[in-house]
XYZ file of C-alpha atoms in Angstrom:
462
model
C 83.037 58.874 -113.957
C 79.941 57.312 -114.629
C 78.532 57.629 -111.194
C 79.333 61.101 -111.549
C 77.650 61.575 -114.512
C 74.668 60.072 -113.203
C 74.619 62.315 -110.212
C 74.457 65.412 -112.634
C 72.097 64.181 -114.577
C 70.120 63.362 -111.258
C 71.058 66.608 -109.614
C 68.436 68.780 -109.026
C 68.538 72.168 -111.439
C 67.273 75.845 -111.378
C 64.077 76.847 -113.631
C 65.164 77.163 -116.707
C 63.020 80.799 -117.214
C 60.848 82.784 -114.936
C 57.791 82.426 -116.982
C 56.979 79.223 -116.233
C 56.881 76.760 -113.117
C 59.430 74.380 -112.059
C 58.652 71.136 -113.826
C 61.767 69.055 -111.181
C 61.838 65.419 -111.317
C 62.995 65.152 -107.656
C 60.768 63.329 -105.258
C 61.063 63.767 -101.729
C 59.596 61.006 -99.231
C 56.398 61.537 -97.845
C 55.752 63.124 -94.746
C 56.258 60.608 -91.034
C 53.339 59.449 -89.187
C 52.148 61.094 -86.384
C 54.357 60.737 -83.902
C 52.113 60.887 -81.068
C 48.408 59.328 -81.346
C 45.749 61.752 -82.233
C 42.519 61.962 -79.607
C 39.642 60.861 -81.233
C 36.488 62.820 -79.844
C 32.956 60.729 -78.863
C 30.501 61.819 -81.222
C 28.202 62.018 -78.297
C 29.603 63.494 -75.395
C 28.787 67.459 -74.981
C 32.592 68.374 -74.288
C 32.871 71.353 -71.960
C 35.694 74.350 -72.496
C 38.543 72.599 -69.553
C 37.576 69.771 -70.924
C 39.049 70.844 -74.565
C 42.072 72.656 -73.556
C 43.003 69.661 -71.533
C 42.908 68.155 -75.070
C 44.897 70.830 -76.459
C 47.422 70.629 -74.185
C 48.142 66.782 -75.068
C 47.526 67.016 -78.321
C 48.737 69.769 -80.003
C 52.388 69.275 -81.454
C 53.537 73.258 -80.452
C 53.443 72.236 -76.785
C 55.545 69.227 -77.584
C 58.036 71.226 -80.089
C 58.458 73.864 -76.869
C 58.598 70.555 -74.613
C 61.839 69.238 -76.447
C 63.408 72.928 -76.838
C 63.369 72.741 -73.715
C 64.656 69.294 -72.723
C 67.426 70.078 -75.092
C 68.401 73.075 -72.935
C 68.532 71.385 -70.014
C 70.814 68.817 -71.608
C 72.970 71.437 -72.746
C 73.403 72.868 -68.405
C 74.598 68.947 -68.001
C 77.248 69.274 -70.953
C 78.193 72.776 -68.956
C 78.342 71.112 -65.659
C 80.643 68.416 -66.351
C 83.731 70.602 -66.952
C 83.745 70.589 -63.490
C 85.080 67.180 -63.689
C 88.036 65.378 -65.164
C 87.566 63.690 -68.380
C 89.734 59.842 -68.593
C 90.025 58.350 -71.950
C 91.014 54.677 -72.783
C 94.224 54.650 -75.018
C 95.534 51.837 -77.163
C 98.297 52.777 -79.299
C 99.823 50.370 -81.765
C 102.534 51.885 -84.136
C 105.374 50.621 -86.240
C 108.226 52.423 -87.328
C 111.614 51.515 -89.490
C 114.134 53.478 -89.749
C 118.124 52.876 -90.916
C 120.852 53.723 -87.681
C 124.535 54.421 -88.346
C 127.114 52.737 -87.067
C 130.375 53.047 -88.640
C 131.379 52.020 -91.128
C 127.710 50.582 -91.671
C 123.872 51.295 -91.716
C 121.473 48.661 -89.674
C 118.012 48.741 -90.487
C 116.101 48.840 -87.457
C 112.040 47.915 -87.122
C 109.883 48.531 -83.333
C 106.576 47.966 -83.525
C 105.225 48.790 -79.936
C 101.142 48.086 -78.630
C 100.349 50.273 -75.555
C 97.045 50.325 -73.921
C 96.725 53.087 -71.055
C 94.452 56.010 -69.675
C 94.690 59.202 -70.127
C 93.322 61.872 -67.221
C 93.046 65.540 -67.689
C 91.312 68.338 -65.681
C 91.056 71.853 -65.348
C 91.756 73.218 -62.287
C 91.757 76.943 -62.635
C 89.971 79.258 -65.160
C 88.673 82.203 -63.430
C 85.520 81.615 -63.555
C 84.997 80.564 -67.019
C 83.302 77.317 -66.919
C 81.151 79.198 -64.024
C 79.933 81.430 -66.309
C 79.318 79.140 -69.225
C 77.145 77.293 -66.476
C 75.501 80.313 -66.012
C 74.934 80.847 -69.672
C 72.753 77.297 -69.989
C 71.135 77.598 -66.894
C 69.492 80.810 -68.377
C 68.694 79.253 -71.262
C 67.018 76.210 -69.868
C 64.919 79.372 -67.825
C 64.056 80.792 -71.326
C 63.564 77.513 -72.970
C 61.087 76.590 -69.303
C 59.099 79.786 -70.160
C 59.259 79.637 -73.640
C 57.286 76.297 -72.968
C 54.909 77.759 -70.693
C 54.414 80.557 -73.431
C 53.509 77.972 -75.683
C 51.060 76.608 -73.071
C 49.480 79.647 -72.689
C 49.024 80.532 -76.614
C 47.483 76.908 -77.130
C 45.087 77.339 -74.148
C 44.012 80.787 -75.801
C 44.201 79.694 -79.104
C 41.425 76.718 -77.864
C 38.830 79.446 -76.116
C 39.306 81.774 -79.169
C 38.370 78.660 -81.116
C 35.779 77.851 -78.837
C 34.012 80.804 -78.419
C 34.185 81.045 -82.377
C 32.533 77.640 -82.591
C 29.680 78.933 -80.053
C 28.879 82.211 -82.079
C 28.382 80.405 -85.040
C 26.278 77.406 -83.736
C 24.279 80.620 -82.194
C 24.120 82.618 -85.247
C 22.965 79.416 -86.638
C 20.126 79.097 -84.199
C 19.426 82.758 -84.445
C 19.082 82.239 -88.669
C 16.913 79.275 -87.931
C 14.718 81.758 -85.486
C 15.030 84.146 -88.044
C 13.813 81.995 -90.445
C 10.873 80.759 -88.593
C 9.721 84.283 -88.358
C 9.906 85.105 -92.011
C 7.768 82.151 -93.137
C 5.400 82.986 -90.878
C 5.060 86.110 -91.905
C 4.789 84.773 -95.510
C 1.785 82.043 -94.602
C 0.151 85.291 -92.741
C 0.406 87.708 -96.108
C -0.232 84.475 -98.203
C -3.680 83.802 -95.388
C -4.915 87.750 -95.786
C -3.955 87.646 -100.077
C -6.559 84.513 -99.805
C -9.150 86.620 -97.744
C -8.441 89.606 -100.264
C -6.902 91.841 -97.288
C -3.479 91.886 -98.769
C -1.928 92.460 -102.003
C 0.384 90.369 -104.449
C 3.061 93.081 -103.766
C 2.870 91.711 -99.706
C 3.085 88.408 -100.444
C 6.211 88.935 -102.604
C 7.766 90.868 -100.289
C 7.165 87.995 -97.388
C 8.425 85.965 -99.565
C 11.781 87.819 -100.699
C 12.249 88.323 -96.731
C 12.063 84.141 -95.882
C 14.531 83.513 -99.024
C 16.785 85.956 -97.548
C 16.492 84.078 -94.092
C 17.108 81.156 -95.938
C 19.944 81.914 -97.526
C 21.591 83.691 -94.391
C 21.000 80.101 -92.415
C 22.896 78.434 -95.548
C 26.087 80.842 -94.693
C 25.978 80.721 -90.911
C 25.736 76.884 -91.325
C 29.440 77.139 -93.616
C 30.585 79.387 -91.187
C 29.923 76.743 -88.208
C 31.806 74.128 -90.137
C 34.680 76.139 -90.699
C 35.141 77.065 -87.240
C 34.492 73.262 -86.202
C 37.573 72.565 -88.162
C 39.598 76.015 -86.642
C 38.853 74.212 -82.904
C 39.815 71.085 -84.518
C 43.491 72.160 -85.882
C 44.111 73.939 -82.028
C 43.159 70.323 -80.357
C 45.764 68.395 -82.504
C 42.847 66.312 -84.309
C 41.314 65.924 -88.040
C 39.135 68.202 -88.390
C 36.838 65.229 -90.168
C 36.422 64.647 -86.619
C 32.882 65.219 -85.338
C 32.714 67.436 -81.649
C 30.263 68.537 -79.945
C 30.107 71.615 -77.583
C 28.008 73.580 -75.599
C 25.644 76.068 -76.614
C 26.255 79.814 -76.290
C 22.873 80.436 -74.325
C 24.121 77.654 -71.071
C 27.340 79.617 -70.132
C 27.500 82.301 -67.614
C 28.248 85.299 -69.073
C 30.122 87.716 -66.974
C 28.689 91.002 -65.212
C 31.512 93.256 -64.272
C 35.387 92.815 -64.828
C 37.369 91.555 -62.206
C 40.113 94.280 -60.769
C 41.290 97.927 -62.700
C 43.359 98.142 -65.740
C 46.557 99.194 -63.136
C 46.421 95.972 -61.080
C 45.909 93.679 -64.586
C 49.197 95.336 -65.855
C 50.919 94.682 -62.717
C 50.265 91.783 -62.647
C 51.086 90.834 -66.371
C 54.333 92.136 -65.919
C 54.635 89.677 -62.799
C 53.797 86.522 -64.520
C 54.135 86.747 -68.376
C 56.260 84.145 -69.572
C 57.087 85.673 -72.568
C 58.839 88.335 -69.887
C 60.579 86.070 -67.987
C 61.891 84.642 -70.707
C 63.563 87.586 -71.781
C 64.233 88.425 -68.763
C 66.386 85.175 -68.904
C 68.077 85.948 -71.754
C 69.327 89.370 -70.400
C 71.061 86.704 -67.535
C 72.478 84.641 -69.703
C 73.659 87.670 -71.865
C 75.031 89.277 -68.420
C 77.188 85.692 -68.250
C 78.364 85.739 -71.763
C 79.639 89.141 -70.923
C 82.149 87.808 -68.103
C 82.844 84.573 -69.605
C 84.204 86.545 -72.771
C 86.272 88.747 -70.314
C 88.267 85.196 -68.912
C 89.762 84.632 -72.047
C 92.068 87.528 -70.759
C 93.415 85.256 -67.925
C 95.615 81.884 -67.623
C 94.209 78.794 -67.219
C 95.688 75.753 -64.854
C 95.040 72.525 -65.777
C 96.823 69.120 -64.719
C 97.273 65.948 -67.083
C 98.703 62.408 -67.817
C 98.612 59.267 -68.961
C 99.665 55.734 -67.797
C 99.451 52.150 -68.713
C 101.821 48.975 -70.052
C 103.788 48.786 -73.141
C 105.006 45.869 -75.202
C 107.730 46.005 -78.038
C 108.904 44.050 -80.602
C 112.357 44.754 -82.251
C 114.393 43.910 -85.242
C 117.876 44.572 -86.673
C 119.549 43.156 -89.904
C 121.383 39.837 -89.370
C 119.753 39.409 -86.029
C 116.677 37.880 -84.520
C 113.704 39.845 -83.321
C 113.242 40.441 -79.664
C 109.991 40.570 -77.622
C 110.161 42.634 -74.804
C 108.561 42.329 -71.611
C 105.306 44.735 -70.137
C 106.569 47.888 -69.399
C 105.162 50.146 -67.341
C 104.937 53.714 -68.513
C 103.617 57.163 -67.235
C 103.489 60.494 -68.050
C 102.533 63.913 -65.738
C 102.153 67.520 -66.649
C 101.234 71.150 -65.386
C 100.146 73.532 -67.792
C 99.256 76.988 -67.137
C 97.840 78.286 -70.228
C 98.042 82.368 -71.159
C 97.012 83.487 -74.341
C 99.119 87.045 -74.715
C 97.713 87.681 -77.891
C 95.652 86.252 -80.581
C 94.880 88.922 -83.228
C 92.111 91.179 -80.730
C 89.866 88.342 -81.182
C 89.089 88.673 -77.427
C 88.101 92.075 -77.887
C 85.579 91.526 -80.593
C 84.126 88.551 -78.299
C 83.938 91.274 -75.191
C 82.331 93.674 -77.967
C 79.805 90.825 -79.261
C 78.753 89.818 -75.961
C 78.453 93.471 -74.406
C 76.158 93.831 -77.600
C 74.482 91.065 -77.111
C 73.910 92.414 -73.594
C 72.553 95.797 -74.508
C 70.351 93.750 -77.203
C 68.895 92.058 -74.646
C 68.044 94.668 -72.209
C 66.566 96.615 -75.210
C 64.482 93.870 -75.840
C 63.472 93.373 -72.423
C 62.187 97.340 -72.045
C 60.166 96.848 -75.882
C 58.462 93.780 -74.807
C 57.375 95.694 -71.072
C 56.270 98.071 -73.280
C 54.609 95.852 -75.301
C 53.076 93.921 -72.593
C 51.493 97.271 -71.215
C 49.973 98.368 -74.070
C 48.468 94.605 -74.709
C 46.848 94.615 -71.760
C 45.417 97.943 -71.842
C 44.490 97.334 -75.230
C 42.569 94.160 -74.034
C 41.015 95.749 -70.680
C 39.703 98.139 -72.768
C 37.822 95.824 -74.882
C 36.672 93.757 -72.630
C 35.164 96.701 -71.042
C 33.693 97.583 -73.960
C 32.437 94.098 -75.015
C 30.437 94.321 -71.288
C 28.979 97.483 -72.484
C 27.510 96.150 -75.902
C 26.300 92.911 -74.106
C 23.971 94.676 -72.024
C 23.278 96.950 -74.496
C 22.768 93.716 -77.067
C 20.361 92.197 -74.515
C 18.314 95.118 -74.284
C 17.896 95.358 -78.012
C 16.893 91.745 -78.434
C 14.161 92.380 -75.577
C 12.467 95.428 -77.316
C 12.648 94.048 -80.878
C 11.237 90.615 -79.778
C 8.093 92.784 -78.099
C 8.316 95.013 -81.050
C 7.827 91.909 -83.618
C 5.475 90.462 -81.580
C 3.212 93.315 -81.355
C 3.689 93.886 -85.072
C 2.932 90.471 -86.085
C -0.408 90.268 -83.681
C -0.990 93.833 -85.266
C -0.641 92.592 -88.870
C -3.226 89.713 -88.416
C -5.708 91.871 -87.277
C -5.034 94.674 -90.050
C -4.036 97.122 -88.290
C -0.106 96.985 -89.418
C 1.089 97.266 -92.795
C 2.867 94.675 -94.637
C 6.253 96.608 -94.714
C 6.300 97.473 -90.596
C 6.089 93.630 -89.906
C 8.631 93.114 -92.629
C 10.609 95.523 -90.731
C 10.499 94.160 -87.205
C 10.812 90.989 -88.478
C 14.462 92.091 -90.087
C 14.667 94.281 -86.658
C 14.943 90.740 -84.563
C 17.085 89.235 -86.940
C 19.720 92.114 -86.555
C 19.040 92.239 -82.730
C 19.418 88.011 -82.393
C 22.624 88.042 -84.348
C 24.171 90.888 -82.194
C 23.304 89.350 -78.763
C 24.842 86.338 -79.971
C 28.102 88.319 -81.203
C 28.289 90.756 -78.089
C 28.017 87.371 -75.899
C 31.089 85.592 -77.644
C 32.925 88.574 -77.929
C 32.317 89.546 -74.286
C 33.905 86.079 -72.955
C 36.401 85.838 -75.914
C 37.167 89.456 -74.531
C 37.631 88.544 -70.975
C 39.944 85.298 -72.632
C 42.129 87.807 -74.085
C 42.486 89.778 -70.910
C 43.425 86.359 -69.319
C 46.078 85.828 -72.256
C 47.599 89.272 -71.735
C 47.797 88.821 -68.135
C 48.869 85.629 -67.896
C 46.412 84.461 -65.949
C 45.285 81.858 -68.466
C 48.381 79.821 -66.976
C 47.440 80.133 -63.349
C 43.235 80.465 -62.900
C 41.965 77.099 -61.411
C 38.513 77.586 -62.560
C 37.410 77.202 -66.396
């Protein structure tokens, strides 16, 4: 009773209203260690994009959570596999019994107490199929569990160039702010020069100014924005984001000219090589198994049994001595044929379930085709577009750089206003800030294509 009590008093309870939070007692233990060892990044080294999904691919805990899913699986095609084979178990019996017999005109109390060690053999020989099937079942699974894994693969290795690219357009946005910057207070010590020489007014100056504490400010942002996305490419390697990583910039990477193959041949071959696909794809098998393993339960099964091994009893009767007898040999055989005739039409709901089951799958498999179409499409199309506003980015960045330029070079020799340097100045900003995006979004564009297509799992190159 009084352990009782104290586990009630201990137990954990329900909040006592819904205004307030639970105030529990309870204390769970904290969280395990890491149960692999985290990478720890050199400070110095300029890590390149393979580089970091090679990380990824170590370190990040989803590819080992898949990894064991799937080990599990393929544990579960051994347990399948060995109903093929007998099973022998080691026996050793020991039992006493007492009982009273009756012989006229008396009763004679009678103790055996008997130790028999033996083995015991039994094995199905016959089933219809059955333990075929149930084969088949895991073996499809291990195939869903094997592309499940190589899903996983595939999101982490996407997951790390979204990251990536992220990282890059920030670290550029942050060089375009410091550009941008740059600019603005030089277009404040030119207004601040001509205010000396009395060829500007206060209102200029102000304005120059106002214009190089907005650059400031916008540098101060980008810069948060940078560190945030340090830690985003941090959390897809498996590491602390405390750790410090350095990449490349945005301006040394190659940035694609044309897209490789039509939107046709991309779906084709997405719906070739997805492993999310194939994996359902695997579960319509192993639904297609279920299906005709539920339907053996209709049949007999033939199995074949015994046991064997030595015995030893001791016996005792009233007014007499107790008798040890010698090792006896015993044995036992049997044939069983097995037919259930009829067991409450739970065979019939199995048949229904799994025929279910079957159609669920196959409806699943024609949604996710569906869906794989579409995502690919979806992605072609902006990755075509991203091209588009790349080139039309660069462009931009070319004429407002000339148009600053000539502005600027106007302005100091009075010829331009205040307000139209201002202007172009704020012109380049915008236009350095959109090559920068349309670059990152161009090759996290083609990325996603990659991811739709599968391709991400199968391209040798970076």
């Amino acid at each position: 009773m009084a352990l009782l009590g104290g586990a009630i008093a201990c137990a954990q309870r329900a909040p006592l209203s819904p205004q307030q939070p639970w105030q529990g007692t309870t204390t769970l233990p904290a969280p395990p260690t890491r149960s692999a060892p985290a990478f720890a990044p050199d400070p110095t080294k300029i890590y390149t994009l393979p580089e970091l999904v090679n990380l990824a691919e170590q370190n990040n805990p989803d590819t080992r959570v898949a990894w064991e899913n799937a080990k599990a699986r393929a544990a579960d095609l051994g347990v399948s596999k060995a109903t093929l084979y007998p099973t022998v178990a080691a026996l050793a019996i020991a039992q006493s019994a007492r009982d009273n017999l009756f012989f006229a005109p008396n009763y004679y109390r009678q103790t055996i107490e008997t130790f028999s060690p033996g083995l015991e053999v039994d094995y199905t020989i016959f089933d219809f199929g059955r333990r075929s099937q149930e084969i088949a079942i895991s073996r499809n699974n291990l195939l869903s569990a094997n592309f499940a894994f190589n899903d996983t693969h595939r999101k982490v290795i996407f997951q790390v160039m979204a990251a990536y690219y992220h990282v890059l357009d920030t670290k550029g946005q942050e060089d375009a702010a410091e550009a941008n910057l740059k600019n603005a207070q030089t277009v404040q010590q030119a207004a601040e020069a001509r205010l000396e020489l009395g060829l500007a007014t206060l209102p200029d100056v102000l304005e120059a100014r106002s214009a190089a504490a907005q650059a400031e400010y916008d540098l101060q942002a980008v810069i948060g924005a940078s560190e945030i996305a340090h830690g985003d490419l941090a959390t897809a390697l498996g590491i602390s984001p405390v750790n410090a990583l350095q990449v490349e910039s945005i301006q040394s990477l190659t940035i694609p000219q044309d897209l490789t193959g039509t939107v046709e041949t991309s779906i084709d071959k997405a719906l070739a090589q997805r492993p999310d696909l194939m994996q359902r794809v695997a579960e319509l098998r192993a639904a297609h198994a279920g299906v005709k393993e539920a339907k053996t339960a209709y049949l007999p099964t033939l199995s074949v049994g015994g046991a064997a091994g030595l015995a030893k009893n001791f016996s005792e009767q009233d007014q007499a001595s107790g008798v040890y007898s010698a090792n006896q040999e015993f044995w036992s055989a049997r044939f069983s044929l097995t037919w259930t005739l009829f067991d409450g039409f739970a065979r019939e709901q199995r048949v229904a379930r799994a025929k279910a089951e079957q159609k669920q799958a196959a409806a699943e498999v024609d949604a996710i085709r569906d869906q794989v179409e579409n995502e690919v499409w979806s992605a072609y199309s902006t990755a075509r577009t991203a091209l588009r506003q790349q080139k039309a980015a660069a462009a931009l960045l070319e004429a407002a750089s000339s148009s600053y330029n000539a502005a600027l070079q106007s302005y100091t020799y009075g010829v331009r206003s205040q307000i139209d340097v201002v202007s172009a100045q704020r012109a380049l900003a915008a236009a350095r800030t959109a090559d920068v995006t349309a670059r990152t979004q161009l090759l996290t564009g083609i990325a996603a294509l990659a991811f739709q297509t599968g391709d991400l799992l199968h391209t040798k190159g970076p």
